Amino acid sequence: MSYRLDSDILQPYGTFKEIRPLPQKAALDSYIAQFGRDHTFFAKNKTKLAAWFVSNCNTAVNREGYVEELKKYISVDIYGRCGHLKCQQKQPDNCLNIVDNDYKFYLAFENSLSLDYVTEKMFKVMDKNVIPVTLASNQRLPLPKHSIIDATKFSPQDLASYLKEIDANDALYAEYHWWKSFYRIEKGNKVNNFCQLCQKLNDPRDPPKTYQSMQKWWVNDANCSKWSQNRIIKASPWPM
């Protein structure tokens, strides 16, 4: 039971639930472009570019190094222990409201680049009027097309250039919000996950399953990576 898509029992931090039929695949790109032109209000009243809320300042993936390089080219406001800005966390939604109201982009950078590892960092802002910029191994996840910006595909300088391009074009910014009338976000439900586990353990029709090496499946196959020297490189697996 884990967040890995190949787990016997999937325990994700969130999922996307389709709530209405999607446009035909062949017409989806045209739909997204037209949606952007018709919904430029998503960028209205936003005065700041990018925000990052972070408390762990030294990670194995070196996300902090990526952000330091990114800051050479664009403004990134850092909240929490690793920055100089604060929000009133006594009010649970205050931090998210700041992002929703003021910022165009939110850095949802994970502390580990491990296969399928995507936490609430991304899901908690997906329904806000902000574009998540992820540093995560989310390529296998069933995300709506054109709903996030994957920082692993950019150098910090190239990412900065792309964010500037979107910032300057309200239609391009709106395109990243097209999916919100077709999907809703459902948070992970640990109670349901444990119910599935109990069901499997007590169902005689469910055949036993054995993993010959948890080191191979959980660690070696996770393809852990980190950011170093302006690129994503493979990290050495740790022993279990």
PDB file of C-alpha atoms in Angstrom:
ATOM      1  CA  MET A   1       0.000   0.000   0.000  1.00  0.00           C
ATOM      2  CA  SER A   2       1.681   3.186  -1.199  1.00  0.00           C
ATOM      3  CA  TYR A   3       1.512   6.124  -3.612  1.00  0.00           C
ATOM      4  CA  ARG A   4       3.219   4.061  -6.337  1.00  0.00           C
ATOM      5  CA  LEU A   5       0.887   3.324  -9.239  1.00  0.00           C
ATOM      6  CA  ASP A   6       2.082  -0.290  -9.297  1.00  0.00           C
ATOM      7  CA  SER A   7       1.147  -0.867  -5.644  1.00  0.00           C
ATOM      8  CA  ASP A   8      -1.257  -3.664  -4.759  1.00  0.00           C
ATOM      9  CA  ILE A   9      -3.336  -1.018  -2.985  1.00  0.00           C
ATOM     10  CA  LEU A  10      -2.928   2.515  -4.272  1.00  0.00           C
ATOM     11  CA  GLN A  11      -2.789   5.216  -1.595  1.00  0.00           C
ATOM     12  CA  PRO A  12      -2.459   8.508  -3.493  1.00  0.00           C
ATOM     13  CA  TYR A  13      -2.447  11.974  -1.996  1.00  0.00           C
ATOM     14  CA  GLY A  14      -5.159  12.907  -4.476  1.00  0.00           C
ATOM     15  CA  THR A  15      -6.893  11.873  -7.690  1.00  0.00           C
ATOM     16  CA  PHE A  16      -8.738  13.520 -10.554  1.00  0.00           C
ATOM     17  CA  LYS A  17     -12.364  12.469 -11.010  1.00  0.00           C
ATOM     18  CA  GLU A  18     -13.926  13.082 -14.417  1.00  0.00           C
ATOM     19  CA  ILE A  19     -17.299  14.780 -13.948  1.00  0.00           C
ATOM     20  CA  ARG A  20     -18.332  15.330 -17.569  1.00  0.00           C
ATOM     21  CA  PRO A  21     -17.269  13.976 -20.965  1.00  0.00           C
ATOM     22  CA  LEU A  22     -14.075  15.459 -22.332  1.00  0.00           C
ATOM     23  CA  PRO A  23     -13.800  17.018 -25.785  1.00  0.00           C
ATOM     24  CA  GLN A  24     -12.778  14.591 -28.501  1.00  0.00           C
ATOM     25  CA  LYS A  25      -9.047  13.899 -28.331  1.00  0.00           C
ATOM     26  CA  ALA A  26      -8.444  15.208 -31.845  1.00  0.00           C
ATOM     27  CA  ALA A  27     -10.151  18.485 -30.958  1.00  0.00           C
ATOM     28  CA  LEU A  28      -8.730  18.926 -27.456  1.00  0.00           C
ATOM     29  CA  ASP A  29      -5.850  21.223 -28.396  1.00  0.00           C
ATOM     30  CA  SER A  30      -8.224  23.517 -30.281  1.00  0.00           C
ATOM     31  CA  TYR A  31     -10.634  23.491 -27.346  1.00  0.00           C
ATOM     32  CA  ILE A  32      -7.857  24.449 -24.908  1.00  0.00           C
ATOM     33  CA  ALA A  33      -6.677  27.303 -27.131  1.00  0.00           C
ATOM     34  CA  GLN A  34     -10.218  28.649 -27.532  1.00  0.00           C
ATOM     35  CA  PHE A  35     -10.835  28.316 -23.795  1.00  0.00           C
ATOM     36  CA  GLY A  36      -7.769  30.442 -23.166  1.00  0.00           C
ATOM     37  CA  ARG A  37      -8.956  33.187 -25.501  1.00  0.00           C
ATOM     38  CA  ASP A  38     -12.412  33.202 -23.894  1.00  0.00           C
ATOM     39  CA  HIS A  39     -11.329  33.111 -20.232  1.00  0.00           C
ATOM     40  CA  THR A  40      -8.564  35.651 -19.786  1.00  0.00           C
ATOM     41  CA  PHE A  41     -10.030  36.689 -16.415  1.00  0.00           C
ATOM     42  CA  PHE A  42      -7.987  33.989 -14.641  1.00  0.00           C
ATOM     43  CA  ALA A  43      -5.028  36.373 -14.571  1.00  0.00           C
ATOM     44  CA  LYS A  44      -7.089  39.370 -13.438  1.00  0.00           C
ATOM     45  CA  ASN A  45      -5.760  41.286 -10.411  1.00  0.00           C
ATOM     46  CA  LYS A  46      -2.749  38.992  -9.977  1.00  0.00           C
ATOM     47  CA  THR A  47       0.270  41.173  -9.291  1.00  0.00           C
ATOM     48  CA  LYS A  48       3.004  38.670  -8.403  1.00  0.00           C
ATOM     49  CA  LEU A  49       4.711  35.930 -10.360  1.00  0.00           C
ATOM     50  CA  ALA A  50       5.721  32.891  -8.296  1.00  0.00           C
ATOM     51  CA  ALA A  51       5.424  31.706  -4.696  1.00  0.00           C
ATOM     52  CA  TRP A  52       7.079  28.841  -2.848  1.00  0.00           C
ATOM     53  CA  PHE A  53       5.998  27.651   0.610  1.00  0.00           C
ATOM     54  CA  VAL A  54       8.749  25.540   2.150  1.00  0.00           C
ATOM     55  CA  SER A  55      10.016  24.427   5.560  1.00  0.00           C
ATOM     56  CA  ASN A  56      12.689  21.848   4.656  1.00  0.00           C
ATOM     57  CA  CYS A  57      15.657  23.832   3.372  1.00  0.00           C
ATOM     58  CA  ASN A  58      18.093  20.998   2.640  1.00  0.00           C
ATOM     59  CA  THR A  59      16.731  18.138   0.533  1.00  0.00           C
ATOM     60  CA  ALA A  60      18.248  15.159  -1.234  1.00  0.00           C
ATOM     61  CA  VAL A  61      16.695  16.275  -4.505  1.00  0.00           C
ATOM     62  CA  ASN A  62      18.302  19.733  -4.110  1.00  0.00           C
ATOM     63  CA  ARG A  63      15.117  21.588  -4.980  1.00  0.00           C
ATOM     64  CA  GLU A  64      16.519  24.569  -3.102  1.00  0.00           C
ATOM     65  CA  GLY A  65      19.420  24.685  -5.568  1.00  0.00           C
ATOM     66  CA  TYR A  66      16.978  24.723  -8.479  1.00  0.00           C
ATOM     67  CA  VAL A  67      15.061  27.625  -6.936  1.00  0.00           C
ATOM     68  CA  GLU A  68      18.244  29.589  -6.212  1.00  0.00           C
ATOM     69  CA  GLU A  69      19.156  29.319  -9.878  1.00  0.00           C
ATOM     70  CA  LEU A  70      15.603  30.181 -10.935  1.00  0.00           C
ATOM     71  CA  LYS A  71      15.710  33.345  -8.819  1.00  0.00           C
ATOM     72  CA  LYS A  72      18.516  34.683 -11.002  1.00  0.00           C
ATOM     73  CA  TYR A  73      15.970  35.170 -13.788  1.00  0.00           C
ATOM     74  CA  ILE A  74      12.566  35.779 -12.143  1.00  0.00           C
ATOM     75  CA  SER A  75      11.135  36.856  -8.815  1.00  0.00           C
ATOM     76  CA  VAL A  76      10.202  33.997  -6.459  1.00  0.00           C
ATOM     77  CA  ASP A  77       8.602  34.845  -3.114  1.00  0.00           C
ATOM     78  CA  ILE A  78       9.593  32.243  -0.507  1.00  0.00           C
ATOM     79  CA  TYR A  79       7.357  31.716   2.524  1.00  0.00           C
ATOM     80  CA  GLY A  80       8.202  29.689   5.622  1.00  0.00           C
ATOM     81  CA  ARG A  81      11.415  28.649   7.334  1.00  0.00           C
ATOM     82  CA  CYS A  82      13.483  28.889   4.164  1.00  0.00           C
ATOM     83  CA  GLY A  83      12.414  32.409   3.213  1.00  0.00           C
ATOM     84  CA  HIS A  84      11.696  35.817   4.643  1.00  0.00           C
ATOM     85  CA  LEU A  85       7.916  35.871   4.159  1.00  0.00           C
ATOM     86  CA  LYS A  86       5.238  34.551   6.486  1.00  0.00           C
ATOM     87  CA  CYS A  87       1.514  33.917   6.353  1.00  0.00           C
ATOM     88  CA  GLN A  88      -0.925  33.562   9.246  1.00  0.00           C
ATOM     89  CA  GLN A  89      -1.041  29.786   9.565  1.00  0.00           C
ATOM     90  CA  LYS A  90      -3.497  30.038  12.467  1.00  0.00           C
ATOM     91  CA  GLN A  91      -6.038  30.582   9.707  1.00  0.00           C
ATOM     92  CA  PRO A  92      -5.791  27.327   7.691  1.00  0.00           C
ATOM     93  CA  ASP A  93      -6.733  28.780   4.328  1.00  0.00           C
ATOM     94  CA  ASN A  94      -4.788  32.020   4.630  1.00  0.00           C
ATOM     95  CA  CYS A  95      -1.661  30.800   2.845  1.00  0.00           C
ATOM     96  CA  LEU A  96      -3.663  29.298  -0.016  1.00  0.00           C
ATOM     97  CA  ASN A  97      -5.720  32.475  -0.308  1.00  0.00           C
ATOM     98  CA  ILE A  98      -2.527  34.502  -0.697  1.00  0.00           C
ATOM     99  CA  VAL A  99      -1.478  32.255  -3.570  1.00  0.00           C
ATOM    100  CA  ASP A 100      -4.946  32.239  -5.120  1.00  0.00           C
ATOM    101  CA  ASN A 101      -5.355  36.009  -5.014  1.00  0.00           C
ATOM    102  CA  ASP A 102      -1.875  37.333  -5.750  1.00  0.00           C
ATOM    103  CA  TYR A 103       0.264  34.802  -7.625  1.00  0.00           C
ATOM    104  CA  LYS A 104       0.240  33.296 -11.091  1.00  0.00           C
ATOM    105  CA  PHE A 105       2.502  30.322 -10.340  1.00  0.00           C
ATOM    106  CA  TYR A 106       3.029  28.082  -7.333  1.00  0.00           C
ATOM    107  CA  LEU A 107       6.196  25.997  -6.974  1.00  0.00           C
ATOM    108  CA  ALA A 108       5.059  22.529  -5.891  1.00  0.00           C
ATOM    109  CA  PHE A 109       8.562  21.108  -5.515  1.00  0.00           C
ATOM    110  CA  GLU A 110       8.767  17.720  -3.792  1.00  0.00           C
ATOM    111  CA  ASN A 111      11.577  16.795  -1.401  1.00  0.00           C
ATOM    112  CA  SER A 112      12.182  13.596  -3.364  1.00  0.00           C
ATOM    113  CA  LEU A 113      12.261  12.779  -7.065  1.00  0.00           C
ATOM    114  CA  SER A 114      11.007   9.225  -6.734  1.00  0.00           C
ATOM    115  CA  LEU A 115       8.718   7.311  -9.102  1.00  0.00           C
ATOM    116  CA  ASP A 116       5.087   8.543  -8.823  1.00  0.00           C
ATOM    117  CA  TYR A 117       5.826  10.554  -5.665  1.00  0.00           C
ATOM    118  CA  VAL A 118       3.451  13.511  -5.730  1.00  0.00           C
ATOM    119  CA  THR A 119       2.114  14.855  -2.442  1.00  0.00           C
ATOM    120  CA  GLU A 120      -0.475  17.376  -1.322  1.00  0.00           C
ATOM    121  CA  LYS A 121       1.938  20.134  -2.426  1.00  0.00           C
ATOM    122  CA  MET A 122       0.440  19.885  -5.898  1.00  0.00           C
ATOM    123  CA  PHE A 123      -3.107  18.762  -5.161  1.00  0.00           C
ATOM    124  CA  LYS A 124      -3.874  21.510  -2.631  1.00  0.00           C
ATOM    125  CA  VAL A 125      -3.510  24.262  -5.249  1.00  0.00           C
ATOM    126  CA  MET A 126      -4.931  22.500  -8.298  1.00  0.00           C
ATOM    127  CA  ASP A 127      -8.407  23.930  -7.742  1.00  0.00           C
ATOM    128  CA  LYS A 128      -7.057  27.448  -7.203  1.00  0.00           C
ATOM    129  CA  ASN A 129      -6.570  30.060  -9.912  1.00  0.00           C
ATOM    130  CA  VAL A 130      -2.845  29.418  -9.993  1.00  0.00           C
ATOM    131  CA  ILE A 131      -0.660  27.204 -12.172  1.00  0.00           C
ATOM    132  CA  PRO A 132       1.332  24.550 -10.275  1.00  0.00           C
ATOM    133  CA  VAL A 133       4.959  24.244 -11.334  1.00  0.00           C
ATOM    134  CA  THR A 134       6.048  20.802 -10.209  1.00  0.00           C
ATOM    135  CA  LEU A 135       9.425  19.264  -9.518  1.00  0.00           C
ATOM    136  CA  ALA A 136       8.313  15.660  -9.173  1.00  0.00           C
ATOM    137  CA  SER A 137       8.361  12.267 -10.872  1.00  0.00           C
ATOM    138  CA  ASN A 138       4.759  12.621 -11.985  1.00  0.00           C
ATOM    139  CA  GLN A 139       5.089  11.526 -15.606  1.00  0.00           C
ATOM    140  CA  ARG A 140       3.042   8.322 -15.063  1.00  0.00           C
ATOM    141  CA  LEU A 141       0.239  10.004 -13.143  1.00  0.00           C
ATOM    142  CA  PRO A 142      -3.100  10.436 -14.961  1.00  0.00           C
ATOM    143  CA  LEU A 143      -3.079  14.226 -14.850  1.00  0.00           C
ATOM    144  CA  PRO A 144      -5.328  16.297 -17.104  1.00  0.00           C
ATOM    145  CA  LYS A 145      -3.457  17.478 -20.149  1.00  0.00           C
ATOM    146  CA  HIS A 146      -1.972  20.972 -19.864  1.00  0.00           C
ATOM    147  CA  SER A 147      -2.780  21.343 -16.158  1.00  0.00           C
ATOM    148  CA  ILE A 148       0.717  21.726 -14.673  1.00  0.00           C
ATOM    149  CA  ILE A 149       4.182  22.860 -15.729  1.00  0.00           C
ATOM    150  CA  ASP A 150       6.816  20.155 -15.249  1.00  0.00           C
ATOM    151  CA  ALA A 151      10.056  21.789 -14.091  1.00  0.00           C
ATOM    152  CA  THR A 152      12.030  18.590 -14.715  1.00  0.00           C
ATOM    153  CA  LYS A 153      11.712  19.315 -18.435  1.00  0.00           C
ATOM    154  CA  PHE A 154      13.368  22.738 -18.122  1.00  0.00           C
ATOM    155  CA  SER A 155      16.596  24.224 -16.924  1.00  0.00           C
ATOM    156  CA  PRO A 156      15.907  27.010 -14.407  1.00  0.00           C
ATOM    157  CA  GLN A 157      16.717  29.621 -17.046  1.00  0.00           C
ATOM    158  CA  ASP A 158      14.418  28.015 -19.620  1.00  0.00           C
ATOM    159  CA  LEU A 159      11.661  27.636 -17.038  1.00  0.00           C
ATOM    160  CA  ALA A 160      11.967  31.322 -16.183  1.00  0.00           C
ATOM    161  CA  SER A 161      11.635  32.217 -19.864  1.00  0.00           C
ATOM    162  CA  TYR A 162       8.531  30.050 -20.218  1.00  0.00           C
ATOM    163  CA  LEU A 163       6.884  31.519 -17.122  1.00  0.00           C
ATOM    164  CA  LYS A 164       7.596  35.021 -18.426  1.00  0.00           C
ATOM    165  CA  GLU A 165       5.968  34.099 -21.740  1.00  0.00           C
ATOM    166  CA  ILE A 166       2.811  32.892 -19.997  1.00  0.00           C
ATOM    167  CA  ASP A 167       2.827  35.861 -17.630  1.00  0.00           C
ATOM    168  CA  ALA A 168       2.740  38.210 -20.605  1.00  0.00           C
ATOM    169  CA  ASN A 169      -0.207  36.458 -22.289  1.00  0.00           C
ATOM    170  CA  ASP A 170      -3.475  36.106 -20.365  1.00  0.00           C
ATOM    171  CA  ALA A 171      -4.862  33.639 -22.912  1.00  0.00           C
ATOM    172  CA  LEU A 172      -1.900  31.290 -22.486  1.00  0.00           C
ATOM    173  CA  TYR A 173      -2.308  31.580 -18.724  1.00  0.00           C
ATOM    174  CA  ALA A 174      -5.997  30.676 -18.927  1.00  0.00           C
ATOM    175  CA  GLU A 175      -5.287  27.583 -21.031  1.00  0.00           C
ATOM    176  CA  TYR A 176      -3.882  25.837 -17.954  1.00  0.00           C
ATOM    177  CA  HIS A 177      -7.308  26.079 -16.280  1.00  0.00           C
ATOM    178  CA  TRP A 178      -9.424  24.472 -19.025  1.00  0.00           C
ATOM    179  CA  TRP A 179      -9.769  21.143 -17.217  1.00  0.00           C
ATOM    180  CA  LYS A 180     -11.538  22.489 -14.119  1.00  0.00           C
ATOM    181  CA  SER A 181     -15.003  22.156 -15.635  1.00  0.00           C
ATOM    182  CA  PHE A 182     -14.321  18.510 -16.537  1.00  0.00           C
ATOM    183  CA  TYR A 183     -12.626  17.167 -13.391  1.00  0.00           C
ATOM    184  CA  ARG A 184     -12.807  17.522  -9.648  1.00  0.00           C
ATOM    185  CA  ILE A 185     -10.013  16.752  -7.231  1.00  0.00           C
ATOM    186  CA  GLU A 186     -10.563  14.087  -4.598  1.00  0.00           C
ATOM    187  CA  LYS A 187      -8.209  13.913  -1.649  1.00  0.00           C
ATOM    188  CA  GLY A 188      -6.640  10.599  -0.703  1.00  0.00           C
ATOM    189  CA  ASN A 189      -8.742   8.579   1.737  1.00  0.00           C
ATOM    190  CA  LYS A 190      -6.644   6.432   4.065  1.00  0.00           C
ATOM    191  CA  VAL A 191      -9.737   4.858   5.643  1.00  0.00           C
ATOM    192  CA  ASN A 192     -10.816   3.456   2.279  1.00  0.00           C
ATOM    193  CA  ASN A 193      -7.273   2.243   1.635  1.00  0.00           C
ATOM    194  CA  PHE A 194      -7.191   0.280   4.887  1.00  0.00           C
ATOM    195  CA  CYS A 195     -10.635  -1.142   4.119  1.00  0.00           C
ATOM    196  CA  GLN A 196      -9.222  -2.434   0.833  1.00  0.00           C
ATOM    197  CA  LEU A 197      -6.313  -3.954   2.746  1.00  0.00           C
ATOM    198  CA  CYS A 198      -8.648  -5.726   5.183  1.00  0.00           C
ATOM    199  CA  GLN A 199     -10.729  -6.992   2.287  1.00  0.00           C
ATOM    200  CA  LYS A 200      -7.701  -8.449   0.545  1.00  0.00           C
ATOM    201  CA  LEU A 201      -6.405 -10.072   3.721  1.00  0.00           C
ATOM    202  CA  ASN A 202      -9.739 -11.741   4.390  1.00  0.00           C
ATOM    203  CA  ASP A 203     -10.748 -12.736   0.877  1.00  0.00           C
ATOM    204  CA  PRO A 204      -9.785 -16.395   0.244  1.00  0.00           C
ATOM    205  CA  ARG A 205     -10.220 -15.832  -3.491  1.00  0.00           C
ATOM    206  CA  ASP A 206      -7.423 -13.260  -3.508  1.00  0.00           C
ATOM    207  CA  PRO A 207      -4.219 -15.232  -4.216  1.00  0.00           C
ATOM    208  CA  PRO A 208      -1.099 -14.603  -2.118  1.00  0.00           C
ATOM    209  CA  LYS A 209       1.558 -12.378  -3.613  1.00  0.00           C
ATOM    210  CA  THR A 210       5.262 -12.306  -2.804  1.00  0.00           C
ATOM    211  CA  TYR A 211       7.901  -9.689  -3.531  1.00  0.00           C
ATOM    212  CA  GLN A 212      11.291 -11.337  -3.841  1.00  0.00           C
ATOM    213  CA  SER A 213      13.115  -8.088  -3.132  1.00  0.00           C
ATOM    214  CA  MET A 214      11.587  -4.997  -1.562  1.00  0.00           C
ATOM    215  CA  GLN A 215      14.941  -3.264  -2.111  1.00  0.00           C
ATOM    216  CA  LYS A 216      14.515  -3.721  -5.863  1.00  0.00           C
ATOM    217  CA  TRP A 217      10.849  -2.727  -6.035  1.00  0.00           C
ATOM    218  CA  TRP A 218      10.716   0.130  -3.537  1.00  0.00           C
ATOM    219  CA  VAL A 219      14.228   1.563  -3.941  1.00  0.00           C
ATOM    220  CA  ASN A 220      16.002   0.482  -7.124  1.00  0.00           C
ATOM    221  CA  ASP A 221      12.911   0.670  -9.345  1.00  0.00           C
ATOM    222  CA  ALA A 222      11.984   4.082  -7.929  1.00  0.00           C
ATOM    223  CA  ASN A 223      14.579   5.752 -10.189  1.00  0.00           C
ATOM    224  CA  CYS A 224      15.406   8.431  -7.629  1.00  0.00           C
ATOM    225  CA  SER A 225      16.917  11.583  -9.105  1.00  0.00           C
ATOM    226  CA  LYS A 226      18.176  14.968  -8.006  1.00  0.00           C
ATOM    227  CA  TRP A 227      18.961  18.354  -9.487  1.00  0.00           C
ATOM    228  CA  SER A 228      22.671  19.012  -9.941  1.00  0.00           C
ATOM    229  CA  GLN A 229      24.823  21.112 -12.227  1.00  0.00           C
ATOM    230  CA  ASN A 230      21.818  22.563 -14.057  1.00  0.00           C
ATOM    231  CA  ARG A 231      20.196  19.223 -14.863  1.00  0.00           C
ATOM    232  CA  ILE A 232      18.325  16.281 -13.367  1.00  0.00           C
ATOM    233  CA  ILE A 233      20.646  13.334 -12.696  1.00  0.00           C
ATOM    234  CA  LYS A 234      20.102   9.870 -11.263  1.00  0.00           C
ATOM    235  CA  ALA A 235      20.712   9.609  -7.528  1.00  0.00           C
ATOM    236  CA  SER A 236      22.353   6.634  -5.860  1.00  0.00           C
ATOM    237  CA  PRO A 237      19.757   4.322  -4.268  1.00  0.00           C
ATOM    238  CA  TRP A 238      19.865   3.980  -0.508  1.00  0.00           C
ATOM    239  CA  PRO A 239      19.960   0.544   1.150  1.00  0.00           C
ATOM    240  CA  MET A 240      16.933  -0.691   3.057  1.00  0.00           C
TER     241      MET A 240
END
